Tab-separated table of C-alpha atoms and ligand atoms in Angstrom:
chain	number	residue	atom	x	y	z
A	1	MET	CA	0.000	0.000	0.000
A	2	THR	CA	1.256	3.516	-0.814
A	3	GLU	CA	1.790	5.664	2.288
A	4	LYS	CA	0.194	9.001	1.470
A	5	PRO	CA	-3.611	8.871	1.301
A	6	ILE	CA	-5.325	10.188	-1.793
A	7	GLN	CA	-7.550	13.078	-0.734
A	8	LEU	CA	-11.033	13.378	-2.157
A	9	GLY	CA	-13.190	16.482	-2.450
A	10	LEU	CA	-16.935	15.932	-2.653
A	11	ILE	CA	-19.207	18.641	-4.042
A	12	GLY	CA	-22.880	17.971	-3.338
A	13	LEU	CA	-24.411	16.062	-0.449
A	14	GLY	CA	-27.877	15.358	-1.818
A	15	THR	CA	-29.295	11.883	-2.426
A	16	VAL	CA	-26.308	10.570	-4.392
A	17	GLY	CA	-23.639	12.617	-2.570
A	18	SER	CA	-24.755	11.308	0.816
A	19	GLY	CA	-24.844	7.756	-0.602
A	20	VAL	CA	-21.257	8.195	-1.766
A	21	TYR	CA	-20.048	9.606	1.555
A	22	GLU	CA	-21.817	6.925	3.607
A	23	THR	CA	-20.483	4.105	1.406
A	24	LEU	CA	-16.926	5.473	1.429
A	25	CYS	CA	-17.144	5.415	5.252
A	26	ARG	CA	-18.968	2.098	5.593
A	27	ASN	CA	-16.889	0.116	3.088
A	28	HIS	CA	-13.622	2.003	3.595
A	29	ALA	CA	-11.659	-1.029	4.778
A	30	LEU	CA	-12.975	-3.181	1.915
A	31	LEU	CA	-12.062	-0.555	-0.669
A	32	GLU	CA	-8.555	-0.038	0.708
A	33	ALA	CA	-8.002	-3.791	0.913
A	34	ARG	CA	-9.091	-4.198	-2.701
A	35	CYS	CA	-7.334	-1.253	-4.316
A	36	LYS	CA	-4.326	-0.975	-1.974
A	37	ILE	CA	-4.534	2.801	-1.951
A	38	PRO	CA	-5.264	4.702	1.283
A	39	PHE	CA	-7.762	7.531	0.859
A	40	LEU	CA	-9.830	10.011	2.805
A	41	VAL	CA	-12.567	12.539	2.181
A	42	LYS	CA	-10.918	15.910	2.844
A	43	LYS	CA	-13.782	18.350	2.211
A	44	ILE	CA	-17.429	18.417	1.253
A	45	ALA	CA	-19.165	21.408	-0.303
A	46	VAL	CA	-22.884	21.837	0.387
A	47	SER	CA	-25.292	24.602	-0.564
A	48	ASP	CA	-26.615	25.161	2.964
A	49	LEU	CA	-24.487	24.512	6.055
A	50	SER	CA	-27.438	24.822	8.415
A	51	LYS	CA	-29.572	22.186	6.666
A	52	LYS	CA	-30.528	19.169	8.809
A	53	ARG	CA	-29.126	15.985	7.254
A	54	ASP	CA	-29.671	12.276	7.790
A	55	THR	CA	-26.020	11.649	6.963
A	56	GLU	CA	-23.634	12.361	9.815
A	57	VAL	CA	-20.654	14.377	8.627
A	58	PRO	CA	-17.960	15.963	10.838
A	59	ALA	CA	-18.604	19.725	10.745
A	60	GLU	CA	-14.960	20.479	9.926
A	61	LEU	CA	-15.317	18.722	6.556
A	62	LEU	CA	-18.123	21.010	5.400
A	63	THR	CA	-17.949	24.237	3.436
A	64	ASP	CA	-20.581	26.141	1.519
A	65	ASP	CA	-18.153	27.283	-1.172
A	66	TRP	CA	-17.130	24.760	-3.838
A	67	HIS	CA	-14.002	26.823	-4.580
A	68	ASP	CA	-12.667	25.718	-1.167
A	69	VAL	CA	-12.718	22.150	-2.488
A	70	VAL	CA	-11.390	22.686	-6.000
A	71	ASN	CA	-8.679	25.125	-4.844
A	72	ASP	CA	-7.484	23.039	-1.911
A	73	PRO	CA	-3.946	22.042	-2.961
A	74	GLU	CA	-4.158	18.826	-0.953
A	75	ILE	CA	-7.258	17.551	-2.731
A	76	ASP	CA	-6.368	15.166	-5.567
A	77	ILE	CA	-9.755	14.173	-7.029
A	78	ILE	CA	-13.004	16.133	-7.342
A	79	ILE	CA	-16.365	14.364	-7.151
A	80	GLU	CA	-19.083	16.616	-8.634
A	81	LEU	CA	-22.591	15.581	-7.604
A	82	ILE	CA	-24.651	18.753	-7.563
A	83	GLY	CA	-26.541	18.212	-10.837
A	84	GLY	CA	-27.676	21.047	-13.105
A	85	THR	CA	-25.438	22.504	-15.759
A	86	LYS	CA	-24.488	25.978	-14.540
A	87	THR	CA	-22.380	25.710	-11.401
A	88	ALA	CA	-21.490	22.124	-12.300
A	89	TYR	CA	-19.895	23.405	-15.517
A	90	ASP	CA	-17.750	25.863	-13.533
A	91	ILE	CA	-16.743	23.180	-11.041
A	92	VAL	CA	-15.821	20.570	-13.643
A	93	THR	CA	-13.914	22.931	-15.927
A	94	SER	CA	-12.069	24.589	-12.999
A	95	ALA	CA	-11.041	21.194	-11.650
A	96	LEU	CA	-9.808	19.977	-15.047
A	97	ARG	CA	-7.896	23.230	-15.577
A	98	ALA	CA	-6.290	22.700	-12.171
A	99	GLY	CA	-5.220	19.215	-13.300
A	100	LYS	CA	-7.585	17.436	-10.898
A	101	PRO	CA	-9.386	14.365	-12.242
A	102	VAL	CA	-13.164	14.682	-12.020
A	103	VAL	CA	-15.790	12.076	-11.201
A	104	THR	CA	-19.316	13.120	-12.132
A	105	GLY	CA	-22.740	11.608	-12.705
A	106	ASN	CA	-23.988	14.707	-14.473
A	107	LYS	CA	-25.567	13.502	-17.714
A	108	ALA	CA	-27.166	16.836	-18.589
A	109	LEU	CA	-23.774	18.535	-18.323
A	110	LEU	CA	-22.020	15.942	-20.486
A	111	ALA	CA	-24.812	15.830	-23.057
A	112	GLU	CA	-24.774	19.601	-23.413
A	113	PHE	CA	-21.100	20.455	-22.943
A	114	GLY	CA	-19.432	17.056	-23.461
A	115	SER	CA	-17.524	18.080	-26.560
A	116	GLU	CA	-15.940	21.084	-24.793
A	117	ILE	CA	-15.316	19.197	-21.549
A	118	PHE	CA	-13.719	16.184	-23.265
A	119	LYS	CA	-11.521	18.556	-25.275
A	120	LEU	CA	-10.390	20.315	-22.104
A	121	SER	CA	-9.788	16.973	-20.403
A	122	SER	CA	-7.664	15.870	-23.344
A	123	GLU	CA	-5.697	19.153	-23.541
A	124	LYS	CA	-4.970	19.066	-19.827
A	125	GLY	CA	-4.260	15.330	-19.781
A	126	THR	CA	-6.713	15.179	-16.877
A	127	PRO	CA	-9.391	12.522	-17.056
A	128	ILE	CA	-13.090	12.819	-16.378
A	129	TYR	CA	-15.040	9.724	-15.287
A	130	PHE	CA	-18.804	9.401	-15.566
A	131	GLU	CA	-20.023	5.872	-14.824
A	132	ALA	CA	-22.997	7.253	-12.855
A	133	SER	CA	-24.203	9.319	-15.807
A	134	ALA	CA	-26.166	6.432	-17.363
A	135	GLY	CA	-27.844	3.316	-16.040
A	136	GLY	CA	-27.521	4.106	-12.298
A	137	GLY	CA	-25.738	1.110	-10.731
A	138	ILE	CA	-25.291	-0.745	-14.044
A	139	PRO	CA	-21.632	-0.643	-15.145
A	140	ILE	CA	-22.522	0.327	-18.702
A	141	ILE	CA	-19.951	3.095	-19.211
A	142	GLN	CA	-16.928	0.985	-18.290
A	143	SER	CA	-18.400	-1.901	-20.263
A	144	LEU	CA	-18.561	0.209	-23.408
A	145	GLN	CA	-15.131	1.733	-22.780
A	146	THR	CA	-13.267	-1.414	-21.855
A	147	SER	CA	-15.081	-4.761	-21.812
A	148	LEU	CA	-16.602	-4.315	-25.297
A	149	ILE	CA	-13.656	-2.399	-26.746
A	150	CYS	CA	-13.077	-4.725	-29.704
A	151	ASN	CA	-16.642	-4.359	-31.018
A	152	HIS	CA	-18.227	-2.161	-33.617
A	153	ILE	CA	-21.514	-1.363	-31.902
A	154	ASP	CA	-24.565	-2.203	-34.022
A	155	SER	CA	-27.155	-0.978	-31.549
A	156	ILE	CA	-27.950	0.051	-28.003
A	157	VAL	CA	-31.606	-0.350	-27.095
A	158	GLY	CA	-33.244	-0.199	-23.713
A	159	ILE	CA	-34.801	1.458	-20.721
A	160	ILE	CA	-32.529	4.062	-19.154
A	161	ASN	CA	-34.733	6.255	-17.012
A	162	GLY	CA	-35.731	4.782	-13.669
A	163	THR	CA	-38.388	7.358	-12.824
A	164	SER	CA	-40.396	6.976	-16.025
A	165	ASN	CA	-40.089	3.197	-15.827
A	166	TYR	CA	-41.322	3.337	-12.246
A	167	ILE	CA	-44.330	5.405	-13.354
A	168	LEU	CA	-45.133	3.247	-16.397
A	169	SER	CA	-44.805	0.045	-14.358
A	170	ALA	CA	-47.091	1.399	-11.637
A	171	MET	CA	-49.657	2.460	-14.241
A	172	GLY	CA	-49.385	-0.813	-16.164
A	173	GLU	CA	-49.356	-3.228	-13.248
A	174	GLY	CA	-51.514	-1.585	-10.644
A	175	GLY	CA	-53.450	0.988	-12.635
A	176	ALA	CA	-51.777	3.745	-10.577
A	177	ASP	CA	-52.452	7.367	-11.320
A	178	TYR	CA	-49.629	9.107	-13.253
A	179	ALA	CA	-49.234	12.010	-10.790
A	180	ASP	CA	-49.227	9.724	-7.717
A	181	ALA	CA	-46.597	7.458	-9.274
A	182	LEU	CA	-44.381	10.445	-10.109
A	183	GLN	CA	-44.676	11.759	-6.558
A	184	LYS	CA	-43.682	8.352	-5.161
A	185	ALA	CA	-40.646	8.225	-7.498
A	186	GLN	CA	-39.607	11.656	-6.212
A	187	GLU	CA	-39.996	10.532	-2.587
A	188	LEU	CA	-37.845	7.484	-3.298
A	189	GLY	CA	-35.065	9.738	-4.628
A	190	PHE	CA	-35.228	8.496	-8.238
A	191	ALA	CA	-36.321	11.680	-9.977
A	192	GLU	CA	-34.159	14.592	-11.076
A	193	LEU	CA	-34.340	17.900	-9.181
A	194	ASP	CA	-36.469	18.960	-12.114
A	195	PRO	CA	-38.622	15.843	-12.686
A	196	THR	CA	-39.847	17.200	-16.014
A	197	LEU	CA	-36.603	15.860	-17.470
A	198	ASP	CA	-37.573	12.341	-16.395
A	199	VAL	CA	-41.062	12.373	-17.871
A	200	ASN	CA	-40.415	14.411	-21.005
A	201	GLY	CA	-37.739	11.940	-22.101
A	202	TRP	CA	-34.782	14.327	-21.833
A	203	ASP	CA	-33.003	12.565	-18.985
A	204	ALA	CA	-33.025	9.391	-21.090
A	205	ALA	CA	-31.931	11.447	-24.098
A	206	HIS	CA	-28.936	12.881	-22.220
A	207	LYS	CA	-27.906	9.357	-21.270
A	208	ALA	CA	-28.446	8.128	-24.826
A	209	LEU	CA	-26.152	10.866	-26.123
A	210	ILE	CA	-23.439	9.745	-23.695
A	211	LEU	CA	-23.822	6.072	-24.660
A	212	ALA	CA	-23.756	6.979	-28.358
A	213	THR	CA	-20.630	9.068	-27.783
A	214	LEU	CA	-18.850	6.079	-26.264
A	215	ALA	CA	-20.161	3.607	-28.831
A	216	TYR	CA	-19.316	5.755	-31.847
A	217	GLY	CA	-16.316	7.767	-30.637
A	218	THR	CA	-17.676	11.257	-31.221
A	219	THR	CA	-19.914	13.644	-29.307
A	220	ILE	CA	-23.402	14.278	-30.694
A	221	SER	CA	-25.291	17.504	-30.176
A	222	PRO	CA	-28.617	17.270	-28.263
A	223	ASP	CA	-30.540	18.781	-31.185
A	224	LYS	CA	-29.855	15.583	-33.170
A	225	ILE	CA	-31.907	13.284	-30.971
A	226	PHE	CA	-35.686	12.890	-31.358
A	227	VAL	CA	-37.402	12.841	-27.964
A	228	GLN	CA	-40.969	12.006	-26.973
A	229	GLY	CA	-41.977	11.775	-23.298
A	230	ILE	CA	-44.516	9.737	-21.357
A	231	GLU	CA	-46.719	12.635	-20.197
A	232	ASN	CA	-49.608	11.856	-22.543
A	233	ILE	CA	-49.892	8.144	-21.864
A	234	THR	CA	-53.077	7.231	-20.057
A	235	SER	CA	-54.543	4.167	-18.398
A	236	LYS	CA	-56.594	3.723	-21.604
A	237	ASP	CA	-53.371	3.061	-23.540
A	238	PHE	CA	-52.325	0.471	-20.975
A	239	ASN	CA	-55.726	-1.199	-21.233
A	240	PHE	CA	-55.449	-1.448	-25.020
A	241	ALA	CA	-51.813	-2.578	-24.784
A	242	LYS	CA	-52.755	-5.375	-22.396
A	243	LYS	CA	-55.668	-6.488	-24.558
A	244	LEU	CA	-53.407	-6.616	-27.616
A	245	GLY	CA	-50.524	-8.468	-25.879
A	246	TYR	CA	-48.141	-5.581	-25.163
A	247	THR	CA	-46.884	-3.271	-22.460
A	248	ILE	CA	-45.550	0.291	-22.755
A	249	LYS	CA	-41.928	1.251	-22.079
A	250	LEU	CA	-39.916	4.423	-22.644
A	251	LEU	CA	-37.253	3.105	-25.016
A	252	VAL	CA	-33.970	4.521	-26.159
A	253	ILE	CA	-32.999	3.402	-29.646
A	254	ILE	CA	-29.454	3.936	-30.889
A	255	ARG	CA	-28.916	1.986	-34.084
A	256	LEU	CA	-26.314	2.196	-36.821
A	257	HIS	CA	-27.807	1.680	-40.278
A	258	LYS	CA	-24.953	0.114	-42.187
A	259	ASP	CA	-26.476	0.777	-45.630
A	260	SER	CA	-26.639	4.570	-45.161
A	261	GLY	CA	-23.950	4.872	-42.478
A	262	LYS	CA	-26.465	6.919	-40.461
A	263	LEU	CA	-27.326	6.661	-36.792
A	264	GLU	CA	-30.919	6.315	-35.684
A	265	LEU	CA	-31.130	8.134	-32.362
A	266	ARG	CA	-34.399	8.534	-30.493
A	267	VAL	CA	-36.274	8.228	-27.192
A	268	GLN	CA	-39.943	7.268	-27.473
A	269	PRO	CA	-42.592	5.496	-25.402
A	270	SER	CA	-43.242	2.277	-27.264
A	271	PHE	CA	-45.343	-0.857	-27.325
A	272	VAL	CA	-43.216	-3.882	-26.420
A	273	HIS	CA	-44.579	-7.440	-26.716
A	274	ASP	CA	-45.501	-8.740	-23.265
A	275	TRP	CA	-43.278	-11.794	-23.839
A	276	HIS	CA	-40.204	-9.651	-24.497
A	277	ILE	CA	-37.486	-9.501	-21.864
A	278	LEU	CA	-37.795	-5.688	-21.634
A	279	ALA	CA	-41.487	-6.022	-20.744
A	280	SER	CA	-40.489	-7.561	-17.411
A	281	VAL	CA	-38.079	-4.752	-16.512
A	282	ASN	CA	-40.182	-2.928	-13.958
A	283	GLY	CA	-39.998	-0.237	-11.302
A	284	VAL	CA	-36.721	1.638	-11.028
A	285	PHE	CA	-34.858	-1.053	-12.969
A	286	ASN	CA	-33.108	-0.262	-16.249
A	287	ALA	CA	-32.047	-2.697	-18.962
A	288	ILE	CA	-29.677	-1.900	-21.786
A	289	ALA	CA	-29.163	-4.281	-24.704
A	290	VAL	CA	-25.879	-3.689	-26.516
A	291	THR	CA	-25.194	-5.553	-29.738
A	292	GLY	CA	-21.638	-5.663	-31.033
A	293	ASP	CA	-20.210	-7.243	-34.182
A	294	ILE	CA	-17.962	-9.587	-32.192
A	295	VAL	CA	-19.797	-10.221	-28.934
A	296	GLY	CA	-23.320	-10.387	-30.400
A	297	GLU	CA	-26.150	-9.469	-28.042
A	298	THR	CA	-25.561	-8.495	-24.421
A	299	LEU	CA	-28.023	-7.278	-21.825
A	300	PHE	CA	-27.215	-5.158	-18.780
A	301	TYR	CA	-29.799	-5.002	-15.995
A	302	GLY	CA	-29.961	-3.271	-12.636
A	303	ARG	CA	-31.307	-0.381	-10.618
A	304	GLY	CA	-31.183	2.698	-12.810
A	305	ALA	CA	-31.574	5.346	-10.103
A	306	GLY	CA	-31.482	5.866	-6.345
A	307	LYS	CA	-28.980	6.664	-3.639
A	308	ASN	CA	-26.989	3.454	-3.263
A	309	PRO	CA	-26.954	2.080	-6.835
A	310	THR	CA	-25.747	5.460	-8.096
A	311	ALA	CA	-23.206	5.713	-5.262
A	312	SER	CA	-21.869	2.314	-6.326
A	313	ALA	CA	-21.240	3.676	-9.828
A	314	VAL	CA	-19.637	6.887	-8.554
A	315	ILE	CA	-17.286	4.992	-6.249
A	316	SER	CA	-16.174	2.644	-9.022
A	317	ASP	CA	-14.992	5.788	-10.823
A	318	VAL	CA	-13.346	7.153	-7.689
A	319	ILE	CA	-11.298	3.957	-7.412
A	320	THR	CA	-10.379	4.061	-11.109
A	321	ALA	CA	-9.412	7.725	-10.732
A	322	MET	CA	-7.230	6.915	-7.704
A	323	ARG	CA	-5.485	4.060	-9.513
A	324	GLU	CA	-4.884	6.173	-12.598
A	325	ARG	CA	-3.721	9.096	-10.439
A	326	LEU	CA	-0.871	6.840	-9.397
A	327	HIS	CA	-0.307	5.683	-12.994
A	328	PRO	CA	-1.154	8.806	-15.013
A	329	GLU	CA	0.449	7.525	-18.224
A	330	TYR	CA	-2.704	5.434	-18.715
A	331	HIS	CA	-6.232	6.600	-18.234
A	332	THR	CA	-9.707	5.486	-19.244
A	333	GLY	CA	-11.339	8.915	-19.424
A	334	PHE	CA	-12.989	9.444	-22.824
A	335	LEU	CA	-10.979	10.643	-25.829
A	336	PRO	CA	-12.950	11.114	-29.080
A	337	TYR	CA	-11.610	9.028	-31.965
A	338	ALA	CA	-14.099	9.239	-34.852
A	339	GLN	CA	-15.587	11.721	-37.298
A	340	PRO	CA	-19.201	12.842	-36.666
A	341	TYR	CA	-21.885	10.455	-37.920
A	342	GLY	CA	-24.873	11.487	-40.009
A	343	ILE	CA	-28.056	11.219	-37.962
A	344	MET	CA	-31.133	9.696	-39.563
A	345	ASP	CA	-34.054	12.102	-39.947
A	346	ILE	CA	-36.902	10.943	-37.683
A	347	ASN	CA	-39.245	11.016	-40.690
A	348	GLU	CA	-37.173	8.263	-42.341
A	349	THR	CA	-37.280	5.918	-39.355
A	350	ILE	CA	-39.505	2.876	-39.775
A	351	SER	CA	-41.630	0.876	-37.332
A	352	SER	CA	-45.146	-0.398	-36.768
A	353	TYR	CA	-47.482	1.832	-34.748
A	354	TYR	CA	-50.313	1.979	-32.250
A	355	VAL	CA	-52.599	4.944	-32.904
A	356	ARG	CA	-55.481	5.724	-30.544
A	357	PHE	CA	-57.948	8.154	-32.065
A	358	GLN	CA	-60.896	9.730	-30.328
A	359	VAL	CA	-63.711	9.585	-32.813
A	360	ALA	CA	-67.330	10.695	-32.800
A	361	ASP	CA	-69.751	7.791	-32.686
A	362	GLN	CA	-70.919	8.308	-36.300
A	363	PRO	CA	-71.462	5.859	-39.159
A	364	GLY	CA	-68.485	5.646	-41.542
A	365	VAL	CA	-65.789	7.079	-39.288
A	366	ILE	CA	-63.732	3.866	-39.212
A	367	ALA	CA	-63.954	3.610	-42.988
A	368	GLU	CA	-62.912	7.260	-43.350
A	369	ILE	CA	-59.733	6.780	-41.309
A	370	ALA	CA	-58.941	3.441	-42.959
A	371	HIS	CA	-59.345	5.084	-46.370
A	372	ILE	CA	-56.926	7.915	-45.508
A	373	LEU	CA	-54.358	5.423	-44.184
A	374	ALA	CA	-54.712	3.354	-47.346
A	375	THR	CA	-54.169	6.466	-49.470
A	376	PHE	CA	-50.780	6.824	-47.784
A	377	GLY	CA	-50.024	3.147	-48.304
A	378	ILE	CA	-50.348	2.317	-44.611
A	379	GLY	CA	-51.809	-1.089	-43.765
A	380	ILE	CA	-53.821	-1.992	-40.665
A	381	SER	CA	-53.001	-5.170	-38.740
A	382	ALA	CA	-55.644	-4.924	-35.994
A	383	THR	CA	-58.233	-2.605	-34.521
A	384	SER	CA	-59.794	-2.258	-31.110
A	385	SER	CA	-62.232	0.173	-29.578
A	386	ALA	CA	-63.829	1.273	-26.336
A	387	GLN	CA	-66.981	3.240	-25.847
A	388	GLY	CA	-66.553	6.776	-24.539
A	389	VAL	CA	-68.835	9.338	-22.920
A	390	SER	CA	-70.929	12.112	-24.446
A	391	ASP	CA	-69.699	15.682	-24.589
A	392	CYS	CA	-71.868	18.729	-23.793
A	393	ASN	CA	-73.405	18.509	-27.299
A	394	GLY	CA	-74.513	14.935	-26.735
A	395	ILE	CA	-71.874	13.505	-29.104
A	396	ILE	CA	-70.271	10.293	-27.864
A	397	TRP	CA	-66.482	10.195	-28.378
A	398	ASN	CA	-65.127	6.659	-28.567
A	399	ASP	CA	-61.539	5.446	-28.409
A	400	LEU	CA	-60.603	3.750	-31.643
A	401	VAL	CA	-57.233	1.990	-31.927
A	402	PHE	CA	-55.455	1.055	-35.141
A	403	MET	CA	-52.397	-1.186	-35.067
A	404	LEU	CA	-50.481	-0.230	-38.200
A	405	HIS	CA	-48.002	-2.118	-40.322
A	406	ALA	CA	-44.474	-0.760	-40.630
A	407	CYS	CA	-44.068	2.539	-42.429
A	408	GLU	CA	-41.923	5.648	-42.184
A	409	TRP	CA	-42.699	8.015	-39.296
A	410	GLY	CA	-42.987	10.891	-41.785
A	411	GLN	CA	-45.526	8.992	-43.880
A	412	LEU	CA	-47.683	8.390	-40.801
A	413	GLN	CA	-47.489	12.069	-39.797
A	414	LEU	CA	-48.787	13.084	-43.255
A	415	ALA	CA	-51.678	10.626	-42.939
A	416	LEU	CA	-52.503	11.998	-39.469
A	417	GLN	CA	-52.602	15.549	-40.827
A	418	GLU	CA	-55.365	14.303	-43.148
A	419	THR	CA	-57.337	12.476	-40.443
A	420	ALA	CA	-57.191	15.654	-38.319
A	421	GLN	CA	-59.257	17.404	-41.021
A	422	SER	CA	-62.275	15.203	-40.274
A	423	GLN	CA	-64.922	16.733	-38.005
A	424	PHE	CA	-65.447	13.271	-36.517
A	425	VAL	CA	-61.814	12.752	-35.464
A	426	ALA	CA	-60.363	14.642	-32.462
A	427	PRO	CA	-56.938	16.234	-33.028
A	428	ASN	CA	-53.696	14.824	-31.558
A	429	PRO	CA	-54.250	11.077	-31.462
A	430	CYS	CA	-51.945	9.089	-29.186
A	431	VAL	CA	-49.205	7.616	-31.422
A	432	LEU	CA	-46.819	5.049	-30.011
A	433	ARG	CA	-44.246	3.001	-31.830
A	434	ILE	CA	-44.422	-0.781	-31.745
A	435	GLU	CA	-40.896	-2.133	-31.384
A	436	HIS	CA	-40.383	-5.706	-32.553
A	437	LEU	CA	-37.293	-6.521	-30.550
A	438	LEU	CA	-35.310	-9.695	-30.060
A	439	PRO	CA	-34.633	-11.762	-28.006
A	440	LYS	CA	-37.691	-13.209	-26.257
A	441	ALA	CA	-37.755	-13.489	-22.445
B	501	LIG	N1	-33.682	10.637	-12.628
B	501	LIG	C1	-32.860	9.589	-13.109
B	501	LIG	C2	-33.715	8.368	-13.391
B	501	LIG	C3	-31.805	9.293	-12.089
B	501	LIG	O1	-34.852	8.325	-12.923
B	501	LIG	O2	-33.272	7.480	-14.101
B	501	LIG	C4	-30.732	8.363	-12.569
B	501	LIG	O3	-29.986	8.914	-13.602
């Protein structure tokens, strides 16, 4: 064991920060025995010194100014866990400029400023580690960077937001109310400070951008990813899904189309067959299927959010950072290696679809919609319906579901512009992709 302890500076003592501090204390002996490097937490920056905390921390470790941590000459490694992109940007860039390796779980920061931050890291020869930025406790970042290093990645498909999966599972299994399920996810410490990011698909999108960066060796700007959230999914959609043999999951799809050389990159709530392995990934769990040209299909599964799973990921980076601090000639922080990829226009992407219209209970309305779809060359594989209630004019609005054969997203949007012209069809039908994924459970 080396003599001088490595000194860690922690910035942020929220859900994840307190999980990291508690685990570093609780499993200190185990970690030192395994990595043979003595370490200690030297300082912790918090936003409010007077705040009551469940985690016991010696008062002398605390400061309310992050500069005290980054500028402390004795601190070797900075752990940034405050979230958000403003102050976190200043912390991460100041630490890298000062030559201090950074451990962060900040996916929004990396998705937005990754290209600049990775460049700075490379120029300064100071690594940044970000295992906790995707998949919670699942070691997906290191797997892509090291374990799967010999593979060209064909696709990465899966569930990578714990909060939305918790909500969808609660709605699908127990018929829970959307707002109640979101509140419970917040209480359990799964949701972001701003939970809109969880339900509007952007937290998953940030993670997808990071995974795509690692898989394809180049950063991708957030405006290239198509994102649809789960806010408009109702218990009606779950009822139809169940009846038709599906469940609904918020899926990330990253797929390289070899013919065009373009990347398909999107986050969308989707119908998944109820026999598919992803259909049984419930609650806060995430599952990420990575397919490589050498390894074939792999599937990573685990808790995608929460205090301890995320702390586990952060600490794996802390240990890597400590080891590489002692052997700086080699580091596993990300260095871009490829030219930017073309991104497939969402309108060109192809799948089958579930479309739930609200239609007036009038003769001929089914035929009218079917005719419009046929005009656009879109076939129907199944239909289902449920009787609705009358509006103030005495018109009954029914739910009418069409399961559609595969076509381009753009083609379907054109057809839906036409159906919206009908006085018997309510605007903004619920459109969900149907993903035919392999393998079976
Ligand atoms: N809010 C995130 C989620 C936390 O629910 O997945 C983990 O990144």
